[in-house]
Short mmCIF file of C-alpha atoms (C1' of nucleotides) and ligand atoms in Angstrom, two decimals:
data_model
loop_
_atom_site.label_atom_id
_atom_site.label_comp_id
_atom_site.label_asym_id
_atom_site.label_seq_id
_atom_site.Cartn_x
_atom_site.Cartn_y
_atom_site.Cartn_z
CA MET A 27 0.00 0.00 0.00
CA LEU A 28 1.16 3.49 -0.93
CA THR A 29 0.66 6.76 0.88
CA ILE A 30 -0.53 9.67 -1.18
CA GLY A 31 2.99 11.06 -1.51
CA LYS A 32 4.42 7.78 -2.79
CA LEU A 33 1.51 7.42 -5.18
CA GLY A 34 2.15 10.91 -6.46
CA ASP A 35 5.82 10.17 -6.99
CA ALA A 36 5.01 6.92 -8.73
CA ALA A 37 2.51 8.46 -11.11
CA GLY A 38 4.16 11.85 -11.54
CA VAL A 39 1.20 13.69 -10.05
CA LYS A 40 1.30 16.20 -7.21
CA VAL A 41 -0.37 15.35 -3.94
CA PRO A 42 -3.00 18.12 -4.01
CA THR A 43 -3.90 17.07 -7.52
CA ILE A 44 -4.65 13.55 -6.34
CA ARG A 45 -6.89 14.88 -3.61
CA TYR A 46 -8.54 17.11 -6.17
CA TYR A 47 -9.22 14.15 -8.46
CA GLU A 48 -10.79 12.31 -5.57
CA GLN A 49 -12.88 15.34 -4.69
CA ILE A 50 -14.35 15.60 -8.17
CA GLY A 51 -14.96 11.86 -8.31
CA LEU A 52 -12.33 10.98 -10.88
CA LEU A 53 -10.62 8.72 -8.37
CA PRO A 54 -12.67 6.67 -5.90
CA GLU A 55 -12.43 7.53 -2.24
CA ALA A 56 -9.25 6.01 -0.92
CA GLU A 57 -8.99 3.60 1.94
CA ARG A 58 -7.67 5.14 5.11
CA SER A 59 -5.04 4.09 7.62
CA ALA A 60 -5.68 3.99 11.34
CA GLY A 61 -4.48 7.59 11.44
CA ASN A 62 -6.87 8.66 8.66
CA GLN A 63 -4.28 8.88 5.94
CA ARG A 64 -5.12 7.75 2.43
CA LEU A 65 -3.76 4.42 1.26
CA TYR A 66 -3.60 3.23 -2.33
CA GLY A 67 -3.10 -0.09 -4.05
CA CYS A 68 -1.84 -0.72 -7.54
CA LYS A 69 -5.27 -0.39 -9.10
CA ALA A 70 -5.33 3.21 -7.95
CA LEU A 71 -1.85 3.70 -9.35
CA GLU A 72 -2.94 2.40 -12.73
CA ARG A 73 -5.99 4.60 -12.75
CA LEU A 74 -3.96 7.66 -11.81
CA ALA A 75 -1.34 6.89 -14.44
CA PHE A 76 -4.13 6.62 -17.00
CA ILE A 77 -5.45 10.00 -15.97
CA ARG A 78 -2.02 11.54 -16.04
CA HIS A 79 -1.23 10.18 -19.45
CA ALA A 80 -4.55 11.28 -20.89
CA ARG A 81 -4.00 14.77 -19.44
CA ASP A 82 -0.57 14.82 -21.04
CA LEU A 83 -2.28 14.06 -24.33
CA GLY A 84 -4.57 17.02 -23.78
CA PHE A 85 -7.83 15.28 -22.92
CA THR A 86 -10.11 17.22 -20.60
CA LEU A 87 -11.07 15.77 -17.26
CA GLU A 88 -14.59 15.28 -18.58
CA ALA A 89 -13.31 13.24 -21.50
CA ILE A 90 -11.12 11.28 -19.11
CA ARG A 91 -14.07 10.61 -16.88
CA ASP A 92 -15.89 9.10 -19.85
CA LEU A 93 -12.84 7.11 -20.94
CA LEU A 94 -12.42 5.70 -17.46
CA SER A 95 -16.02 4.65 -17.18
CA LEU A 96 -15.75 3.03 -20.60
CA SER A 97 -12.63 1.18 -19.61
CA ASP A 98 -14.46 -0.07 -16.54
CA ASN A 99 -16.62 -2.38 -18.62
CA PRO A 100 -14.33 -4.11 -21.07
CA ASP A 101 -16.98 -6.06 -22.96
CA GLN A 102 -18.57 -3.03 -24.57
CA SER A 103 -17.63 -1.82 -28.00
CA CYS A 104 -14.81 0.66 -28.07
CA ALA A 105 -16.53 2.92 -30.57
CA ALA A 106 -17.22 5.58 -27.95
CA ALA A 107 -13.63 5.60 -26.76
CA ASP A 108 -12.37 5.88 -30.30
CA ALA A 109 -14.76 8.74 -30.96
CA ILE A 110 -13.42 10.64 -27.95
CA ALA A 111 -9.88 10.15 -29.18
CA ARG A 112 -10.78 11.21 -32.69
CA SER A 113 -12.47 14.34 -31.47
CA GLN A 114 -9.43 15.14 -29.38
CA LEU A 115 -7.35 14.71 -32.49
CA VAL A 116 -9.57 17.14 -34.37
CA GLU A 117 -9.24 19.61 -31.53
CA VAL A 118 -5.47 19.32 -31.53
CA GLU A 119 -5.34 19.72 -35.29
CA SER A 120 -7.35 22.90 -35.16
CA ARG A 121 -5.19 24.33 -32.42
CA LEU A 122 -2.15 23.38 -34.41
CA ALA A 123 -3.46 25.23 -37.44
CA ARG A 124 -4.09 28.33 -35.44
CA LEU A 125 -0.76 28.22 -33.62
CA THR A 126 1.00 27.86 -36.93
CA ALA A 127 -0.66 31.02 -38.17
CA LEU A 128 0.19 32.81 -34.92
CA LYS A 129 3.78 31.78 -35.22
CA SER A 130 4.14 33.16 -38.70
CA GLU A 131 2.51 36.46 -37.73
CA LEU A 132 4.74 36.80 -34.71
CA GLU A 133 7.79 36.04 -36.78
CA ARG A 134 6.81 38.64 -39.33
CA MET A 135 6.31 41.24 -36.61
CA VAL A 136 9.60 40.56 -34.94
CA VAL A 137 11.59 40.40 -38.15
CA GLN A 138 10.09 43.55 -39.61
CA CYS A 139 10.85 45.75 -36.64
CA ALA A 140 13.94 47.82 -37.22
CA GLY A 141 14.29 48.46 -33.51
CA GLY A 142 13.92 52.20 -33.18
CA LYS A 143 11.38 54.06 -31.13
CA ILE A 144 7.96 52.89 -30.09
CA ALA A 145 6.41 55.32 -32.54
CA ASP A 146 7.99 53.37 -35.38
CA CYS A 147 7.83 49.91 -33.86
CA ARG A 148 6.41 47.35 -36.22
CA VAL A 149 5.29 45.18 -33.33
CA ILE A 150 3.11 47.93 -31.87
CA GLU A 151 1.91 48.89 -35.30
CA VAL A 152 0.82 45.40 -36.31
CA LEU A 153 -0.83 44.77 -32.97
CA GLY A 154 -2.96 47.83 -33.58
CA ASP A 155 -4.05 46.75 -37.04
CA HIS A 156 -4.90 43.23 -38.10
CA SER A 157 -5.04 44.28 -41.76
CA LEU A 158 -1.24 44.34 -41.61
CA CYS A 159 -1.30 40.60 -40.97
CA ALA A 160 -0.68 38.14 -43.76
CA THR A 161 -3.01 35.43 -42.47
CA ASP A 162 -6.38 35.33 -40.81
CA HIS A 163 -5.31 33.96 -37.48
CA ARG A 164 -8.27 35.11 -35.48
CA HIS A 165 -9.94 33.06 -32.84
CA PRO A 166 -12.35 30.86 -34.76
CA GLU A 167 -14.31 29.90 -31.66
CA ALA A 168 -13.80 29.61 -27.96
CA GLU A 169 -10.61 27.61 -27.82
CA ALA A 170 -10.05 25.11 -25.10
CA ARG A 171 -7.58 25.57 -22.34
CA GLN A 172 -4.44 23.64 -21.58
CA MET B 25 -19.53 58.51 -29.24
CA LEU B 26 -20.26 54.81 -29.05
CA THR B 27 -22.25 52.88 -26.49
CA ILE B 28 -20.66 49.77 -25.09
CA GLY B 29 -22.63 47.54 -27.44
CA LYS B 30 -21.56 49.45 -30.55
CA LEU B 31 -17.99 49.47 -29.32
CA GLY B 32 -18.13 45.75 -28.82
CA ASP B 33 -19.52 45.21 -32.31
CA ALA B 34 -16.90 47.49 -33.79
CA ALA B 35 -14.01 45.75 -32.08
CA GLY B 36 -15.36 42.21 -32.06
CA VAL B 37 -15.40 42.02 -28.28
CA LYS B 38 -18.33 41.02 -26.11
CA VAL B 39 -19.88 43.60 -23.83
CA PRO B 40 -19.08 41.85 -20.54
CA THR B 41 -15.51 41.48 -21.68
CA ILE B 42 -15.21 45.22 -22.17
CA ARG B 43 -16.54 45.83 -18.68
CA TYR B 44 -14.09 43.23 -17.41
CA TYR B 45 -11.18 44.99 -19.11
CA GLU B 46 -12.23 48.23 -17.49
CA GLN B 47 -12.53 46.54 -14.12
CA ILE B 48 -8.99 45.20 -14.24
CA GLY B 49 -7.65 48.52 -15.46
CA LEU B 50 -6.79 47.50 -18.99
CA LEU B 51 -9.20 50.08 -20.33
CA PRO B 52 -9.58 53.43 -18.59
CA GLU B 53 -12.88 54.18 -16.90
CA ALA B 54 -15.28 55.25 -19.58
CA GLU B 55 -17.13 58.51 -19.68
CA ARG B 56 -20.76 58.19 -18.77
CA SER B 57 -23.93 59.55 -20.27
CA ALA B 58 -26.55 61.42 -18.25
CA GLY B 59 -28.18 58.05 -17.59
CA ASN B 60 -24.92 56.48 -16.38
CA GLN B 61 -24.17 54.49 -19.49
CA ARG B 62 -20.64 54.15 -20.77
CA LEU B 63 -19.61 56.19 -23.80
CA TYR B 64 -16.52 55.64 -25.89
CA GLY B 65 -14.61 57.66 -28.45
CA CYS B 66 -12.32 56.40 -31.18
CA LYS B 67 -9.29 56.32 -28.91
CA ALA B 68 -11.07 53.70 -26.83
CA LEU B 69 -11.94 51.78 -29.96
CA GLU B 70 -8.32 51.74 -31.05
CA ARG B 71 -7.18 50.60 -27.66
CA LEU B 72 -9.76 47.84 -27.54
CA ALA B 73 -8.88 46.71 -31.06
CA PHE B 74 -5.25 46.55 -30.00
CA ILE B 75 -6.17 44.39 -27.02
CA ARG B 76 -8.34 42.16 -29.12
CA HIS B 77 -5.69 41.68 -31.75
CA ALA B 78 -3.00 40.96 -29.20
CA ARG B 79 -5.29 38.42 -27.51
CA ASP B 80 -5.88 36.81 -30.87
CA LEU B 81 -2.13 36.49 -31.20
CA GLY B 82 -2.03 34.76 -27.84
CA PHE B 83 -0.55 37.47 -25.65
CA THR B 84 -1.64 37.38 -22.02
CA LEU B 85 -3.46 40.32 -20.53
CA GLU B 86 -0.37 41.07 -18.47
CA ALA B 87 1.77 41.25 -21.58
CA ILE B 88 -0.87 43.40 -23.23
CA ARG B 89 -0.91 45.71 -20.24
CA ASP B 90 2.83 46.21 -20.68
CA LEU B 91 2.54 46.66 -24.43
CA LEU B 92 -0.17 49.27 -23.97
CA SER B 93 1.83 51.23 -21.46
CA LEU B 94 4.82 51.10 -23.78
CA SER B 95 2.75 52.33 -26.68
CA ASP B 96 1.58 55.21 -24.51
CA ASN B 97 4.99 56.88 -24.65
CA PRO B 98 6.14 56.73 -28.24
CA ASP B 99 9.58 58.27 -27.76
CA GLN B 100 11.00 55.36 -25.83
CA SER B 101 12.96 52.59 -27.44
CA CYS B 102 10.89 49.67 -28.63
CA ALA B 103 13.29 47.08 -27.29
CA ALA B 104 10.92 46.09 -24.49
CA ALA B 105 8.00 45.66 -26.86
CA ASP B 106 10.10 43.58 -29.21
CA ALA B 107 11.23 41.43 -26.31
CA ILE B 108 7.64 40.74 -25.31
CA ALA B 109 6.82 39.72 -28.86
CA ARG B 110 9.86 37.50 -29.11
CA SER B 111 9.05 35.76 -25.89
CA GLN B 112 5.52 35.20 -27.10
CA LEU B 113 6.99 33.69 -30.24
CA VAL B 114 9.11 31.34 -28.17
CA GLU B 115 6.04 30.36 -26.17
CA VAL B 116 4.06 29.66 -29.31
CA GLU B 117 6.90 27.64 -30.78
CA SER B 118 7.11 25.44 -27.72
CA ARG B 119 3.38 24.85 -27.72
CA LEU B 120 3.55 24.05 -31.37
CA ALA B 121 6.22 21.46 -30.74
CA ARG B 122 4.18 19.80 -28.06
CA LEU B 123 0.95 19.87 -30.02
CA THR B 124 2.74 18.30 -32.95
CA ALA B 125 3.84 15.43 -30.75
CA LEU B 126 0.34 15.07 -29.33
CA LYS B 127 -1.12 14.97 -32.77
CA SER B 128 1.12 12.17 -33.89
CA GLU B 129 0.40 10.13 -30.77
CA LEU B 130 -3.33 10.63 -31.15
CA GLU B 131 -3.13 9.65 -34.79
CA ARG B 132 -1.22 6.51 -33.92
CA MET B 133 -3.77 5.55 -31.29
CA VAL B 134 -6.73 6.11 -33.53
CA VAL B 135 -5.22 4.36 -36.51
CA GLN B 136 -4.04 1.35 -34.56
CA CYS B 137 -7.37 0.56 -33.01
CA ALA B 138 -9.12 -2.22 -34.86
CA GLY B 139 -12.44 -1.25 -33.34
CA GLY B 140 -13.46 -4.25 -31.31
CA LYS B 141 -14.21 -4.36 -27.61
CA ILE B 142 -12.88 -2.04 -24.93
CA ALA B 143 -10.68 -4.85 -23.66
CA ASP B 144 -8.77 -4.80 -26.93
CA CYS B 145 -9.01 -1.09 -27.66
CA ARG B 146 -5.69 0.41 -28.59
CA VAL B 147 -6.85 3.84 -27.43
CA ILE B 148 -7.53 2.63 -23.91
CA GLU B 149 -4.37 0.55 -23.94
CA VAL B 150 -2.09 3.41 -24.97
CA LEU B 151 -3.70 5.82 -22.54
CA GLY B 152 -2.81 3.40 -19.77
CA ASP B 153 0.81 3.09 -20.78
CA HIS B 154 3.01 5.88 -22.03
CA SER B 155 5.74 3.42 -22.98
CA LEU B 156 3.54 2.51 -25.95
CA CYS B 157 4.01 6.04 -27.24
CA ALA B 158 6.54 6.81 -29.93
CA THR B 159 7.45 10.27 -28.69
CA ASP B 160 7.97 11.88 -25.35
CA HIS B 161 5.11 14.28 -25.47
CA ARG B 162 4.81 14.88 -21.77
CA HIS B 163 4.13 18.24 -20.26
CA PRO B 164 7.52 19.91 -20.08
CA GLU B 165 6.36 22.62 -17.69
CA ALA B 166 3.20 24.38 -16.74
CA GLU B 167 1.84 25.33 -20.11
CA ALA B 168 -0.09 28.51 -20.58
CA ARG B 169 -3.70 28.55 -21.35
CA GLN B 170 -5.58 29.79 -24.39
"C1'" DC C 15 -46.62 56.21 -24.33
"C1'" DT C 16 -45.45 51.82 -24.33
"C1'" DT C 17 -42.65 48.06 -25.08
"C1'" DG C 18 -38.52 45.62 -25.92
"C1'" DA C 19 -33.72 45.93 -26.36
"C1'" DA C 20 -29.68 47.45 -24.29
"C1'" DG C 21 -27.34 49.01 -20.27
"C1'" DC C 22 -26.20 49.01 -15.16
"C1'" DT C 23 -24.14 46.52 -10.74
"C1'" DA C 24 -22.86 42.64 -8.22
"C1'" DT C 25 -22.04 37.97 -7.61
"C1'" DA C 26 -20.93 33.34 -8.84
"C1'" DG C 27 -19.35 29.84 -12.12
"C1'" DT C 28 -15.97 27.86 -15.55
"C1'" DT C 29 -11.18 24.52 -15.92
"C1'" DG C 30 -7.57 22.32 -13.69
"C1'" DC C 31 -5.25 22.87 -10.63
"C1'" DT C 32 -2.03 25.43 -6.75
"C1'" DA C 33 -1.08 27.73 -2.32
"C1'" DG C 34 -1.87 28.63 2.32
"C1'" DA C 35 -3.30 27.97 7.31
"C1'" DG C 36 -3.51 25.30 11.24
"C1'" DA C 37 -3.89 20.68 13.17
"C1'" DC C 38 -2.67 15.68 13.37
"C1'" DA C 39 0.43 11.42 11.99
"C1'" DT C 40 4.55 9.18 11.07
"C1'" DT C 41 9.38 8.35 10.96
"C1'" DA C 42 14.42 8.93 11.71
"C1'" DG C 43 18.03 10.26 14.63
"C1'" DA C 44 20.08 11.28 19.32
"C1'" DT D 23 12.16 7.33 24.52
"C1'" DC D 24 12.02 11.88 23.19
"C1'" DT D 25 12.10 15.11 19.66
"C1'" DA D 26 12.40 17.28 15.37
"C1'" DA D 27 11.44 17.01 10.67
"C1'" DT D 28 8.59 15.57 7.36
"C1'" DG D 29 4.16 14.05 5.65
"C1'" DT D 30 -0.69 14.22 5.78
"C1'" DC D 31 -5.31 16.02 7.05
"C1'" DT D 32 -9.30 19.54 6.05
"C1'" DC D 33 -10.80 23.79 4.45
"C1'" DT D 34 -10.55 27.94 2.06
"C1'" DA D 35 -8.99 31.03 -1.37
"C1'" DG D 36 -6.58 32.17 -5.64
"C1'" DC D 37 -4.97 31.89 -10.73
"C1'" DA D 38 -6.41 33.37 -16.11
"C1'" DA D 39 -9.72 35.25 -18.79
"C1'" DC D 40 -13.63 35.41 -19.17
"C1'" DT D 41 -19.04 33.98 -19.03
"C1'" DA D 42 -23.55 33.76 -16.96
"C1'" DT D 43 -27.14 35.08 -13.99
"C1'" DA D 44 -30.35 38.18 -11.39
"C1'" DG D 45 -32.65 42.20 -10.75
"C1'" DC D 46 -32.65 46.65 -11.80
"C1'" DT D 47 -32.64 51.21 -14.90
"C1'" DT D 48 -32.29 53.63 -19.33
"C1'" DC D 49 -32.99 54.32 -24.06
"C1'" DA D 50 -34.94 54.25 -28.81
"C1'" DA D 51 -38.54 52.87 -32.06
"C1'" DG D 52 -43.23 52.76 -33.23
ZN1 LIG E 202 10.02 47.33 -32.28
ZN1 LIG E 203 -3.74 39.87 -37.22
ZN1 LIG E 204 -10.81 1.27 -29.89
ZN1 LIG E 205 2.54 8.87 -24.06
#
DNA sequence: CTTGAAGCTATAGTTGCTAGAGACATTAGA
DNA sequence: TCTAATGTCTCTAGCAACTATAGCTTCAAG
């Protein structure tokens, strides 16, 4: 059995984060020691590693919640899980497209500035006027966090 | 003079967002009409458009605050503004690198799944085990939002 | 003159944590 | 065995950058 600190070390997750996951129901309530400290077995470690890895791949906690509940009954079809992954892929692709546009606009700004006074600064100038941009990089929709 | 709604339409910013920007001091307190409604001139519109454009390019409100105060005294050197833009570029490049890795891992997962039961689902399997990944896509550091 | 849209303030919620306070538990060294 | 240093407990508040709601007032069109 692992204490919360050991579990965190093993899974690469900070202690308050583990407690947070328990609080929102992503991890089941842990067993407790005689002194009321949480104790975890290897099932909990696996579950936490799953969460951690999915977070690293950019899935939201809501998506992870669904993935976990899917993985809890292994006889079902995996279509739903695959759909979640595919939609995460679409999300990542759209962010990638936008970031690529941002990068090129930022590069243009930085390269074009001759480095004089603010009044002549290309960075300030472009920020004030999107028509100076080469691409349409604007926020297409509310973009997810991470 | 524009009301807050017209200003928002003109700049592509929602009304509550404008009030929020005023609240946090990014926009100066607006003049008010006899009936206590905010009124804006074209200086405010320019400032808001600047904020909006910088947000679209991924700058944080803190960076934008600095950029605005720089642009308020045009005789200074633009080195500080350029530095902010360059550091934003570095930030975007690092996010781009990570998203690229995520994309390839997600593609691998999705492609490799034959689509049977959860027990055999490659998506679930990979999520549970990072050693099945081809790249090291893990969160290098706390990554900014947007 | 009435009605509906737009504006006002203030507060709370979102996501995914992170930080702090103050109290209890456990463990290693003297 | 005592003690000091960690580790853990709960609870609350804070972060970015908004967004939503409630309950009110003001404005513009017909
Ligand atoms: Zn410059
Ligand atoms: Zn632009
Ligand atoms: Zn599958
Ligand atoms: Zn991985």
